[in-house]
CSV table of C-alpha atoms and ligand atoms in Angstrom, one decimal:
chain,number,residue,atom,x,y,z
A,1,UNK,CA,0.0,0.0,0.0
A,2,UNK,CA,1.0,3.6,-0.6
A,3,UNK,CA,2.5,5.4,2.3
A,4,UNK,CA,2.2,9.2,2.7
A,5,UNK,CA,3.9,11.7,4.9
A,6,UNK,CA,7.2,13.3,5.5
A,7,UNK,CA,10.5,12.4,7.0
A,8,UNK,CA,12.2,14.8,9.4
A,9,UNK,CA,15.9,15.1,8.7
A,10,UNK,CA,18.2,15.4,11.8
A,11,UNK,CA,21.6,17.0,11.8
A,12,UNK,CA,23.8,14.2,13.3
A,13,UNK,CA,26.2,16.7,14.9
A,14,UNK,CA,23.5,18.4,16.9
A,15,UNK,CA,20.7,15.8,17.1
A,16,UNK,CA,18.3,18.5,16.0
A,17,UNK,CA,15.7,18.2,13.2
A,18,UNK,CA,16.3,20.8,10.5
A,19,UNK,CA,14.1,19.9,7.4
A,20,UNK,CA,11.1,17.9,6.3
A,21,UNK,CA,11.2,15.9,3.1
A,22,UNK,CA,8.2,14.5,1.4
A,23,UNK,CA,8.1,10.7,1.3
A,24,UNK,CA,7.0,9.7,-2.1
A,25,UNK,CA,3.9,7.4,-2.3
A,26,UNK,CA,3.6,4.3,-4.3
A,27,UNK,CA,1.4,6.1,-6.9
A,28,UNK,CA,4.0,8.9,-7.2
A,29,UNK,CA,6.8,6.3,-7.6
A,30,UNK,CA,4.8,4.6,-10.4
A,31,UNK,CA,4.4,8.0,-12.1
A,32,UNK,CA,8.2,8.6,-11.9
A,33,UNK,CA,8.8,5.2,-13.4
A,34,UNK,CA,6.3,5.8,-16.1
A,35,UNK,CA,7.9,9.1,-17.1
A,36,UNK,CA,11.4,7.4,-17.1
A,37,UNK,CA,9.9,4.7,-19.4
A,38,UNK,CA,8.4,7.4,-21.7
A,39,UNK,CA,11.7,9.3,-21.8
A,40,UNK,CA,13.7,6.2,-22.7
A,41,UNK,CA,13.3,6.0,-26.5
A,42,UNK,CA,14.5,9.5,-27.2
A,43,UNK,CA,17.4,9.3,-24.7
A,44,UNK,CA,18.5,6.0,-26.2
A,45,UNK,CA,18.2,7.4,-29.8
A,46,UNK,CA,20.2,10.6,-29.1
A,47,UNK,CA,23.3,10.8,-31.2
A,48,UNK,CA,26.2,9.4,-29.1
A,49,UNK,CA,28.0,12.7,-29.2
A,50,UNK,CA,25.0,14.6,-27.9
A,51,UNK,CA,24.4,12.2,-25.0
A,52,UNK,CA,28.1,12.6,-24.2
A,53,UNK,CA,27.8,16.4,-24.3
A,54,UNK,CA,24.9,16.4,-21.9
A,55,UNK,CA,26.8,14.2,-19.4
A,56,UNK,CA,29.7,16.6,-19.5
A,57,UNK,CA,27.3,19.5,-19.0
A,58,UNK,CA,25.8,17.6,-16.0
A,59,UNK,CA,29.4,17.1,-14.6
A,60,UNK,CA,30.1,20.8,-15.0
A,61,UNK,CA,27.0,21.9,-13.2
A,62,UNK,CA,27.7,19.5,-10.3
A,63,UNK,CA,31.2,20.9,-10.2
A,64,UNK,CA,29.9,24.4,-10.0
A,65,UNK,CA,27.8,23.4,-7.0
A,66,UNK,CA,30.5,21.4,-5.2
A,67,UNK,CA,30.5,23.6,-2.1
A,68,UNK,CA,26.7,23.7,-1.8
A,69,UNK,CA,26.5,19.9,-2.1
A,70,UNK,CA,29.3,19.4,0.4
A,71,UNK,CA,27.6,21.7,3.0
A,72,UNK,CA,24.3,19.8,2.5
A,73,UNK,CA,26.1,16.5,3.2
A,74,UNK,CA,27.8,17.9,6.3
A,75,UNK,CA,24.4,18.9,7.7
A,76,UNK,CA,22.4,15.9,6.6
A,77,UNK,CA,24.9,13.1,7.1
A,78,UNK,CA,27.6,14.4,9.5
A,79,UNK,CA,30.4,13.9,6.9
A,80,UNK,CA,33.5,15.9,7.4
A,81,UNK,CA,33.7,18.9,5.1
A,82,UNK,CA,36.8,17.6,3.4
A,83,UNK,CA,35.2,14.2,2.7
A,84,UNK,CA,32.0,15.8,1.5
A,85,UNK,CA,33.9,18.0,-1.0
A,86,UNK,CA,35.6,14.9,-2.3
A,87,UNK,CA,32.3,13.1,-2.6
A,88,UNK,CA,30.7,15.8,-4.7
A,89,UNK,CA,33.9,15.9,-6.8
A,90,UNK,CA,33.6,12.1,-7.2
A,91,UNK,CA,30.1,12.6,-8.8
A,92,UNK,CA,31.6,15.1,-11.2
A,93,UNK,CA,34.5,12.8,-12.1
A,94,UNK,CA,32.3,9.7,-12.6
A,95,UNK,CA,30.1,11.7,-14.9
A,96,UNK,CA,33.0,12.9,-16.9
A,97,UNK,CA,34.6,9.5,-17.1
A,98,UNK,CA,31.4,7.9,-18.4
A,99,UNK,CA,30.7,10.8,-20.7
A,100,UNK,CA,33.3,9.1,-22.9
A,101,UNK,CA,31.1,5.9,-23.1
A,102,UNK,CA,28.4,6.8,-25.6
A,103,UNK,CA,31.0,7.2,-28.4
A,104,UNK,CA,32.9,4.1,-27.3
A,105,UNK,CA,30.2,1.5,-26.6
A,106,UNK,CA,31.5,-0.6,-29.4
A,107,UNK,CA,30.4,-4.2,-30.3
A,108,UNK,CA,32.4,-6.9,-32.0
A,109,UNK,CA,32.7,-8.3,-35.5
A,110,UNK,CA,33.1,-12.1,-35.1
A,111,UNK,CA,34.4,-14.3,-37.9
A,112,UNK,CA,31.7,-16.7,-39.2
A,113,UNK,CA,31.1,-18.8,-42.3
A,114,UNK,CA,28.7,-17.6,-44.9
A,115,UNK,CA,28.2,-14.1,-43.7
A,116,UNK,CA,29.0,-11.4,-41.2
A,117,UNK,CA,28.4,-11.5,-37.5
A,118,UNK,CA,28.2,-8.3,-35.4
A,119,UNK,CA,27.2,-7.5,-31.8
A,120,UNK,CA,25.4,-4.5,-30.3
A,121,UNK,CA,25.2,-3.3,-26.7
A,122,UNK,CA,21.7,-2.0,-26.3
A,123,UNK,CA,20.4,-0.2,-23.2
A,124,UNK,CA,18.0,-2.0,-20.9
A,125,UNK,CA,15.4,0.7,-20.4
A,126,UNK,CA,14.6,2.1,-16.9
A,127,UNK,CA,17.2,1.4,-14.3
A,128,UNK,CA,16.3,1.8,-10.6
A,129,UNK,CA,19.2,2.8,-8.3
A,130,UNK,CA,18.7,2.2,-4.5
A,131,UNK,CA,21.3,4.1,-2.3
A,132,UNK,CA,22.2,3.6,1.4
A,133,UNK,CA,22.9,6.5,3.8
A,134,UNK,CA,26.6,6.1,4.3
A,135,UNK,CA,27.9,7.6,1.0
A,136,UNK,CA,24.8,9.3,-0.5
A,137,UNK,CA,26.6,11.1,-3.4
A,138,UNK,CA,29.3,8.7,-4.7
A,139,UNK,CA,27.1,5.5,-4.5
A,140,UNK,CA,24.4,7.3,-6.4
A,141,UNK,CA,26.8,8.4,-9.1
A,142,UNK,CA,28.4,5.0,-9.5
A,143,UNK,CA,24.9,3.8,-10.5
A,144,UNK,CA,23.4,6.6,-12.5
A,145,UNK,CA,26.4,7.8,-14.5
A,146,UNK,CA,27.2,4.5,-16.4
A,147,UNK,CA,23.5,3.7,-16.7
A,148,UNK,CA,22.7,7.0,-18.3
A,149,UNK,CA,25.8,6.8,-20.5
A,150,UNK,CA,24.8,3.5,-21.9
A,151,UNK,CA,21.4,5.0,-22.9
A,152,UNK,CA,19.2,4.0,-20.0
A,153,UNK,CA,16.9,6.3,-18.1
A,154,UNK,CA,17.2,6.3,-14.3
A,155,UNK,CA,15.0,6.5,-11.2
A,156,UNK,CA,17.0,6.9,-8.0
A,157,UNK,CA,15.9,6.3,-4.4
A,158,UNK,CA,18.2,7.9,-1.8
A,159,UNK,CA,18.1,6.5,1.8
A,160,UNK,CA,15.4,7.9,4.1
A,161,UNK,CA,18.0,9.5,6.4
A,162,UNK,CA,20.1,11.3,3.8
A,163,UNK,CA,18.1,12.4,0.7
A,164,UNK,CA,19.2,16.0,0.3
A,165,UNK,CA,22.3,15.8,-2.0
A,166,UNK,CA,20.5,13.3,-4.3
A,167,UNK,CA,17.5,15.6,-4.6
A,168,UNK,CA,19.8,18.5,-5.4
A,169,UNK,CA,21.7,16.5,-8.0
A,170,UNK,CA,18.4,15.6,-9.6
A,171,UNK,CA,17.6,19.3,-10.0
A,172,UNK,CA,21.1,20.0,-11.3
A,173,UNK,CA,20.6,17.3,-14.0
A,174,UNK,CA,17.6,19.4,-15.3
A,175,UNK,CA,19.6,22.6,-15.1
A,176,UNK,CA,22.4,20.9,-17.2
A,177,UNK,CA,19.8,20.2,-19.9
A,178,UNK,CA,19.0,16.5,-19.4
A,179,UNK,CA,15.4,16.0,-20.7
A,180,UNK,CA,12.7,15.5,-18.0
A,181,UNK,CA,12.3,11.9,-17.1
A,182,UNK,CA,15.8,10.9,-18.0
A,183,UNK,CA,17.1,11.1,-14.4
A,184,UNK,CA,14.5,11.3,-11.6
A,185,UNK,CA,15.2,11.3,-7.8
A,186,UNK,CA,12.4,9.6,-5.9
A,187,UNK,CA,12.9,10.0,-2.1
A,188,UNK,CA,10.8,7.7,0.1
A,189,UNK,CA,10.8,4.5,2.0
A,190,UNK,CA,12.6,1.3,0.9
A,191,UNK,CA,9.4,-0.7,1.5
A,192,UNK,CA,7.5,1.6,-0.8
A,193,UNK,CA,9.7,3.2,-3.4
A,194,UNK,CA,12.6,0.8,-3.4
A,195,UNK,CA,10.2,-2.1,-3.4
A,196,UNK,CA,8.4,-0.6,-6.4
A,197,UNK,CA,11.7,-0.6,-8.4
A,198,UNK,CA,11.8,-4.3,-7.8
A,199,UNK,CA,8.2,-5.1,-8.6
A,200,UNK,CA,7.4,-2.6,-11.4
A,201,UNK,CA,7.6,-4.4,-14.8
A,202,UNK,CA,9.0,-1.2,-16.5
A,203,UNK,CA,12.1,-1.2,-14.4
A,204,UNK,CA,14.6,-3.5,-16.1
A,205,UNK,CA,17.5,-3.4,-13.7
A,206,UNK,CA,17.9,-2.7,-10.0
A,207,UNK,CA,21.2,-1.5,-8.7
A,208,UNK,CA,21.2,-1.9,-4.9
A,209,UNK,CA,23.8,-0.9,-2.4
A,210,UNK,CA,23.0,-1.6,1.3
A,211,UNK,CA,22.7,-4.3,3.8
A,212,UNK,CA,23.1,-8.0,2.9
A,213,UNK,CA,19.8,-8.7,4.5
A,214,UNK,CA,17.8,-6.3,2.2
A,215,UNK,CA,20.0,-7.2,-0.8
A,216,UNK,CA,18.9,-10.9,-0.5
A,217,UNK,CA,15.2,-9.7,-0.6
A,218,UNK,CA,15.9,-7.5,-3.6
A,219,UNK,CA,17.6,-10.4,-5.4
A,220,UNK,CA,14.6,-12.7,-4.7
A,221,UNK,CA,12.2,-10.0,-5.8
A,222,UNK,CA,14.1,-9.4,-9.1
A,223,UNK,CA,14.0,-13.2,-9.7
A,224,UNK,CA,10.2,-13.0,-10.1
A,225,UNK,CA,10.7,-11.0,-13.3
A,226,UNK,CA,14.2,-12.3,-14.2
A,227,UNK,CA,15.3,-8.7,-13.7
A,228,UNK,CA,18.9,-7.6,-13.9
A,229,UNK,CA,20.4,-6.9,-10.5
A,230,UNK,CA,23.7,-5.6,-9.1
A,231,UNK,CA,24.3,-5.9,-5.3
A,232,UNK,CA,26.9,-4.0,-3.3
A,233,UNK,CA,26.5,-5.2,0.2
A,234,UNK,CA,28.3,-5.4,3.6
A,235,UNK,CA,31.9,-6.0,4.5
A,236,UNK,CA,34.2,-7.1,7.3
A,237,UNK,CA,37.5,-6.4,5.6
A,238,UNK,CA,40.9,-7.4,7.0
A,239,UNK,CA,44.0,-5.2,7.2
A,240,UNK,CA,46.9,-7.7,7.3
A,241,UNK,CA,50.2,-6.3,8.7
A,242,UNK,CA,53.3,-8.6,8.2
A,243,UNK,CA,56.5,-8.2,10.3
A,244,UNK,CA,58.4,-7.3,7.2
A,245,UNK,CA,56.2,-4.2,6.6
A,246,UNK,CA,57.0,-0.6,7.4
A,247,UNK,CA,55.1,-1.1,10.7
A,248,UNK,CA,55.2,2.7,11.5
A,249,UNK,CA,53.5,3.5,8.2
A,250,UNK,CA,50.9,0.6,8.6
A,251,UNK,CA,50.0,1.9,12.1
A,252,UNK,CA,49.8,5.5,11.0
A,253,UNK,CA,47.4,4.6,8.2
A,254,UNK,CA,45.3,2.1,10.0
A,255,UNK,CA,42.9,4.7,11.6
A,256,UNK,CA,42.1,6.1,8.2
A,257,UNK,CA,41.4,2.6,6.9
A,258,UNK,CA,38.6,2.0,9.4
A,259,UNK,CA,37.5,5.3,11.0
A,260,UNK,CA,37.0,7.3,7.9
A,261,UNK,CA,33.3,8.3,7.7
A,262,UNK,CA,33.1,7.2,11.3
A,263,UNK,CA,33.5,3.6,10.2
A,264,UNK,CA,30.3,3.7,8.3
A,265,UNK,CA,32.0,2.4,5.2
A,266,UNK,CA,31.4,-1.0,3.5
A,267,UNK,CA,35.2,-1.1,2.8
A,268,UNK,CA,36.3,-0.3,6.4
A,269,UNK,CA,39.2,-2.5,7.5
A,270,UNK,CA,37.5,-3.4,10.7
A,271,UNK,CA,39.7,-6.4,11.4
A,272,UNK,CA,43.4,-5.8,11.8
A,273,UNK,CA,45.6,-8.9,11.7
A,274,UNK,CA,49.2,-8.3,12.9
A,275,UNK,CA,52.1,-10.7,12.8
A,276,UNK,CA,52.9,-11.7,16.4
A,277,UNK,CA,56.6,-10.5,16.4
A,278,UNK,CA,55.5,-6.9,15.7
A,279,UNK,CA,52.1,-7.0,17.5
A,280,UNK,CA,53.2,-4.9,20.6
A,281,UNK,CA,55.1,-2.4,18.5
A,282,UNK,CA,52.1,-2.0,16.1
A,283,UNK,CA,49.6,-1.7,18.9
A,284,UNK,CA,51.7,1.0,20.6
A,285,UNK,CA,51.9,3.0,17.4
A,286,UNK,CA,48.2,2.5,16.7
A,287,UNK,CA,47.4,3.9,20.1
A,288,UNK,CA,49.3,7.1,19.4
A,289,UNK,CA,47.5,7.4,16.0
A,290,UNK,CA,44.1,6.8,17.5
A,291,UNK,CA,44.6,9.4,20.2
A,292,UNK,CA,45.6,11.9,17.6
A,293,UNK,CA,42.5,11.1,15.4
A,294,UNK,CA,40.4,14.3,15.4
A,295,UNK,CA,36.7,13.6,16.1
A,296,UNK,CA,35.2,17.1,16.1
A,297,UNK,CA,32.5,19.2,14.4
A,298,UNK,CA,32.4,17.9,10.8
A,299,UNK,CA,32.2,21.4,9.5
A,300,UNK,CA,35.6,22.2,10.9
A,301,UNK,CA,38.2,22.1,8.2
A,302,UNK,CA,40.5,19.9,10.3
A,303,UNK,CA,37.9,17.3,11.3
A,304,UNK,CA,38.9,13.7,10.5
A,305,UNK,CA,35.6,12.2,11.8
A,306,UNK,CA,32.2,13.4,12.5
A,307,UNK,CA,29.2,11.8,14.4
A,308,UNK,CA,27.3,8.7,13.6
A,309,UNK,CA,24.5,9.3,11.1
A,310,UNK,CA,21.7,8.6,13.6
A,311,UNK,CA,21.0,7.7,17.2
A,312,UNK,CA,20.0,4.3,16.0
A,313,UNK,CA,23.4,3.7,14.3
A,314,UNK,CA,25.2,4.9,17.4
A,315,UNK,CA,23.2,2.6,19.6
A,316,UNK,CA,23.8,-0.3,17.3
A,317,UNK,CA,27.6,0.3,17.6
A,318,UNK,CA,27.4,0.6,21.4
A,319,UNK,CA,25.9,-2.9,21.6
A,320,UNK,CA,29.2,-4.3,20.2
A,321,UNK,CA,31.2,-2.1,22.7
A,322,UNK,CA,29.2,-3.6,25.6
A,323,UNK,CA,30.3,-7.1,24.9
A,324,UNK,CA,34.0,-6.3,24.2
A,325,UNK,CA,37.1,-5.0,26.1
A,326,UNK,CA,38.2,-1.7,24.6
A,327,UNK,CA,42.0,-1.5,24.8
A,328,UNK,CA,42.1,2.2,24.1
A,329,UNK,CA,40.0,4.9,22.4
A,330,UNK,CA,40.3,8.5,21.2
A,331,UNK,CA,38.3,11.6,22.1
A,332,UNK,CA,34.9,12.7,21.0
A,333,UNK,CA,32.6,15.6,21.8
A,334,UNK,CA,30.1,15.1,24.6
A,335,UNK,CA,26.6,16.4,24.6
A,336,UNK,CA,24.2,16.7,21.7
A,337,UNK,CA,24.6,14.7,18.5
A,338,UNK,CA,25.4,11.1,17.8
A,339,UNK,CA,29.0,11.1,18.8
A,340,UNK,CA,31.4,8.1,19.4
A,341,UNK,CA,35.2,8.1,19.8
A,342,UNK,CA,37.5,5.9,17.7
A,343,UNK,CA,37.8,2.6,19.6
A,344,UNK,CA,40.2,-0.4,19.5
A,345,UNK,CA,39.4,-3.9,20.8
A,346,UNK,CA,41.9,-6.7,21.2
A,347,UNK,CA,39.9,-9.7,20.0
A,348,UNK,CA,40.1,-12.8,22.0
A,349,UNK,CA,38.7,-15.2,19.4
A,350,UNK,CA,37.1,-15.5,16.0
A,351,UNK,CA,33.7,-16.2,17.4
A,352,UNK,CA,33.4,-12.8,19.0
A,353,UNK,CA,30.6,-10.7,17.3
A,354,UNK,CA,33.0,-7.7,17.1
A,355,UNK,CA,35.4,-9.9,15.1
A,356,UNK,CA,32.7,-11.5,12.8
A,357,UNK,CA,30.0,-9.0,12.2
A,358,UNK,CA,29.9,-5.7,10.3
A,359,UNK,CA,29.8,-3.1,13.1
A,360,UNK,CA,29.6,-0.1,10.7
A,361,UNK,CA,31.0,2.3,13.2
A,362,UNK,CA,34.4,3.4,14.7
A,363,UNK,CA,35.3,0.2,16.4
A,364,UNK,CA,38.2,-2.0,15.1
A,365,UNK,CA,39.2,-5.5,16.4
A,366,UNK,CA,42.9,-6.5,16.4
A,367,UNK,CA,44.3,-10.0,16.5
A,368,UNK,CA,47.8,-11.6,16.3
A,369,UNK,CA,48.8,-14.3,13.8
A,370,UNK,CA,51.9,-16.4,13.4
A,371,UNK,CA,52.5,-17.0,9.6
A,372,UNK,CA,51.2,-16.2,6.2
A,373,UNK,CA,48.9,-19.3,5.9
A,374,UNK,CA,47.2,-18.4,9.2
A,375,UNK,CA,46.8,-14.7,8.1
A,376,UNK,CA,45.1,-15.7,4.8
A,377,UNK,CA,42.9,-18.3,6.6
A,378,UNK,CA,41.8,-15.7,9.3
A,379,UNK,CA,41.1,-13.1,6.6
A,380,UNK,CA,39.0,-15.6,4.6
A,381,UNK,CA,37.1,-16.8,7.7
A,382,UNK,CA,34.2,-14.4,7.0
A,383,UNK,CA,30.9,-14.4,5.1
A,384,UNK,CA,32.0,-11.2,3.5
A,385,UNK,CA,34.7,-10.3,0.9
A,386,UNK,CA,34.6,-6.7,-0.2
A,387,UNK,CA,38.0,-5.1,0.4
A,388,UNK,CA,41.2,-5.4,2.4
A,389,UNK,CA,44.8,-4.3,2.8
A,390,UNK,CA,48.2,-6.1,3.0
A,391,UNK,CA,51.2,-4.4,4.5
A,392,UNK,CA,54.5,-6.1,3.6
A,393,UNK,CA,57.9,-5.3,2.2
A,394,UNK,CA,58.1,-8.6,0.2
A,395,UNK,CA,56.7,-8.4,-3.3
A,396,UNK,CA,56.2,-12.1,-3.7
A,397,UNK,CA,54.2,-12.3,-0.4
A,398,UNK,CA,52.1,-9.3,-1.5
A,399,UNK,CA,51.1,-11.1,-4.7
A,400,UNK,CA,50.6,-14.5,-3.0
A,401,UNK,CA,48.4,-13.0,-0.3
A,402,UNK,CA,46.5,-10.8,-2.8
A,403,UNK,CA,45.6,-14.0,-4.7
A,404,UNK,CA,44.8,-15.9,-1.6
A,405,UNK,CA,42.4,-13.5,0.1
A,406,UNK,CA,38.8,-13.9,-1.3
A,407,UNK,CA,37.8,-10.3,-1.7
A,408,UNK,CA,37.0,-7.9,-4.5
A,409,UNK,CA,39.3,-5.0,-3.8
A,410,UNK,CA,42.7,-5.2,-2.2
A,411,UNK,CA,45.4,-2.6,-1.6
A,412,UNK,CA,49.0,-3.4,-0.9
A,413,UNK,CA,50.8,-0.9,1.4
A,414,UNK,CA,47.8,1.3,1.1
A,415,UNK,CA,44.2,1.4,2.2
A,416,UNK,CA,42.7,3.2,-0.8
A,417,UNK,CA,40.1,0.9,-2.3
A,418,UNK,CA,37.9,3.0,-4.7
A,419,UNK,CA,39.0,4.6,-7.9
A,420,UNK,CA,36.2,5.3,-10.3
A,421,UNK,CA,38.3,4.0,-13.3
A,422,UNK,CA,38.9,0.5,-11.7
A,423,UNK,CA,36.3,-2.1,-10.9
A,424,UNK,CA,34.6,-2.3,-7.5
A,425,UNK,CA,32.5,-5.1,-5.9
A,426,UNK,CA,32.4,-8.0,-3.6
A,427,UNK,CA,33.0,-11.7,-3.2
A,428,UNK,CA,30.7,-14.0,-1.2
A,429,UNK,CA,27.9,-12.1,0.8
A,430,UNK,CA,29.5,-8.7,-0.1
A,431,UNK,CA,27.7,-8.6,-3.4
A,432,UNK,CA,27.1,-9.6,-7.0
A,433,UNK,CA,28.4,-7.9,-10.1
A,434,UNK,CA,30.9,-5.0,-10.4
A,435,UNK,CA,30.5,-1.2,-10.5
A,436,UNK,CA,32.9,1.4,-11.8
A,437,UNK,CA,35.9,0.8,-14.1
A,438,UNK,CA,35.9,0.6,-17.9
A,439,UNK,CA,33.3,-2.2,-18.1
A,440,UNK,CA,30.5,-0.8,-15.9
A,441,UNK,CA,28.4,0.5,-18.8
A,442,UNK,CA,28.2,-3.0,-20.3
A,443,UNK,CA,26.3,-4.1,-17.1
A,444,UNK,CA,23.6,-1.7,-18.2
A,445,UNK,CA,23.1,-3.3,-21.6
A,446,UNK,CA,21.9,-6.4,-23.4
A,447,UNK,CA,24.4,-7.8,-25.9
A,448,UNK,CA,22.6,-8.5,-29.2
A,449,UNK,CA,24.2,-10.8,-31.8
A,450,UNK,CA,23.2,-10.3,-35.5
A,451,UNK,CA,24.2,-12.7,-38.3
A,452,UNK,CA,23.9,-11.5,-41.8
A,453,UNK,CA,24.1,-14.1,-44.6
A,454,UNK,CA,26.2,-13.0,-47.5
B,501,LIG,P1,19.7,-0.9,4.1
B,501,LIG,O1,19.8,-2.2,3.4
B,501,LIG,O2,18.8,-0.8,5.2
B,501,LIG,O3,19.1,0.2,3.1
B,501,LIG,C1,19.7,0.5,1.8
B,501,LIG,C2,18.7,1.1,0.9
B,501,LIG,O4,17.7,0.2,0.6
B,501,LIG,C3,17.9,2.3,1.5
B,501,LIG,O5,17.7,3.3,0.5
B,501,LIG,C4,16.6,1.7,1.9
B,501,LIG,O6,15.5,2.6,1.9
B,501,LIG,C5,16.4,0.7,0.9
B,501,LIG,N1,15.5,-0.4,1.2
B,501,LIG,C6,15.3,-0.9,2.5
B,501,LIG,N2,14.4,-1.9,2.5
B,501,LIG,C7,14.1,-2.1,1.2
B,501,LIG,C8,13.2,-3.0,0.5
B,501,LIG,N3,12.5,-3.9,1.1
B,501,LIG,N4,13.1,-2.9,-0.9
B,501,LIG,C9,13.8,-2.0,-1.5
B,501,LIG,N5,14.6,-1.1,-0.9
B,501,LIG,C10,14.8,-1.2,0.4
B,501,LIG,O7,21.1,-0.4,4.4
B,501,LIG,P2,21.6,0.9,5.1
B,501,LIG,O8,21.5,0.7,6.5
B,501,LIG,O9,21.0,2.2,4.4
B,501,LIG,O10,23.2,1.0,4.7
B,501,LIG,C11,24.2,0.3,5.4
B,501,LIG,C12,24.6,-1.0,4.7
B,501,LIG,O11,25.0,-0.8,3.4
B,501,LIG,C13,25.8,-1.7,5.3
B,501,LIG,O12,25.5,-3.0,5.5
B,501,LIG,C14,26.9,-1.5,4.3
B,501,LIG,O13,27.9,-2.4,4.4
B,501,LIG,C15,26.2,-1.4,3.1
B,501,LIG,N6,26.9,-0.7,2.0
B,501,LIG,C16,27.6,-1.5,1.0
B,501,LIG,C17,28.3,-0.8,0.1
B,501,LIG,C18,29.0,-1.5,-1.0
B,501,LIG,O14,29.4,-0.9,-2.0
B,501,LIG,N7,29.2,-2.8,-0.9
B,501,LIG,C19,28.4,0.6,0.1
B,501,LIG,C20,27.8,1.3,1.1
B,501,LIG,C21,27.0,0.6,2.1
């Protein structure tokens, strides 16, 4: 049934409501899908150079509004201003990158007897993109930019908690000259709007980023119509530090690998595995780095971490803290807002919830290992497989362990996992399909094969 009403948005840094946003009803979601369906043929049939030009114009308008978008994200999501500027810039960059797609979406000519065989990559139609609250701008762009570039129209549902930047980007698309119906932002509930993307027969693909639990429901729903689906789900990634690594560098970088965005990051390296012979040295250096980690007002230029997105998310993290022994933690503001400090737990065993489950907050579990085989086995002892890091000075080991760890995105002597021009996605319960990189637009097409007898 349709749901009506409005959501009150709360500033996570103050805990105070600041804006009401209309929650789209089922009938309104249907209307948005129908206008995207109506806009599809003319968007698909635009000359490739013209579609490319419109995407570049869209990127330029997003760029011109970088500061406005970043400020909205600070207020709505509690992201640090530095991160939020990067996130708006990422939308611009992803649009620019995929603006090169329309003129390069080439098929093949395959040798055959008695004729000519050629392939075409044809857009699917309407693509529904469902976005979580943790990275409202980048995750939206990773879906809509390659989908639009490949000739699809898009309906996009932001998370209930964090719709403001997506709504603004939808307005900027029109300002840039995209025809109405080509890209429509539809804020509302998952059970109403998101569910309609799954059940409406005129949506031909669902791109879902969010929890593994909801992702399974989306996949089951899409199966009813044999609908295309991409899932980007949870993670419990390992940061493996070998004794032959630059231990000081590994410890200095570890907070950024897990506490960025207050740990509300599917790629957070929330398990740190340290070779026993350097365990004490690593932990000592990590403690210094964690105490220096600046958890302050996210609007402050020097802030490294803001609040949790909501009281609910803060309380969910605190449940893990209750059952664990915190070895040390950093500082955080007290008083209003959904604040937590950066926290480090020494894990006593692999059965502990803090070791196994995705906490999605600023809490990291550390454990010692003895040799390479054990490190790989511990890293792989997880339902998830999204990202991870390996710190070592031995190139052979870096390659062996990279091949051994069952995860989609690994970094050696680094914790950066996402570049828009390289593929991104998970193994196991972390997802299905890949986003970003040179091949992403093909995931928004059907490949058609045509044989012409000569
Ligand atoms: P969530 O699964 O609760 O919600 C995600 C989105 O799905 C929201 O827009 C929500 O409204 C919508 N939704 C909820 N129920 C739905 C339904 N029945 N049908 C259709 N849509 C529905 O997740 P969340 O709490 O917003 O986000 C946190 C989770 O997202 C974490 O588990 C995190 O790991 C994951 N995540 C994964 C990636 C990745 O790329 N792998 C990136 C970011 C976040």
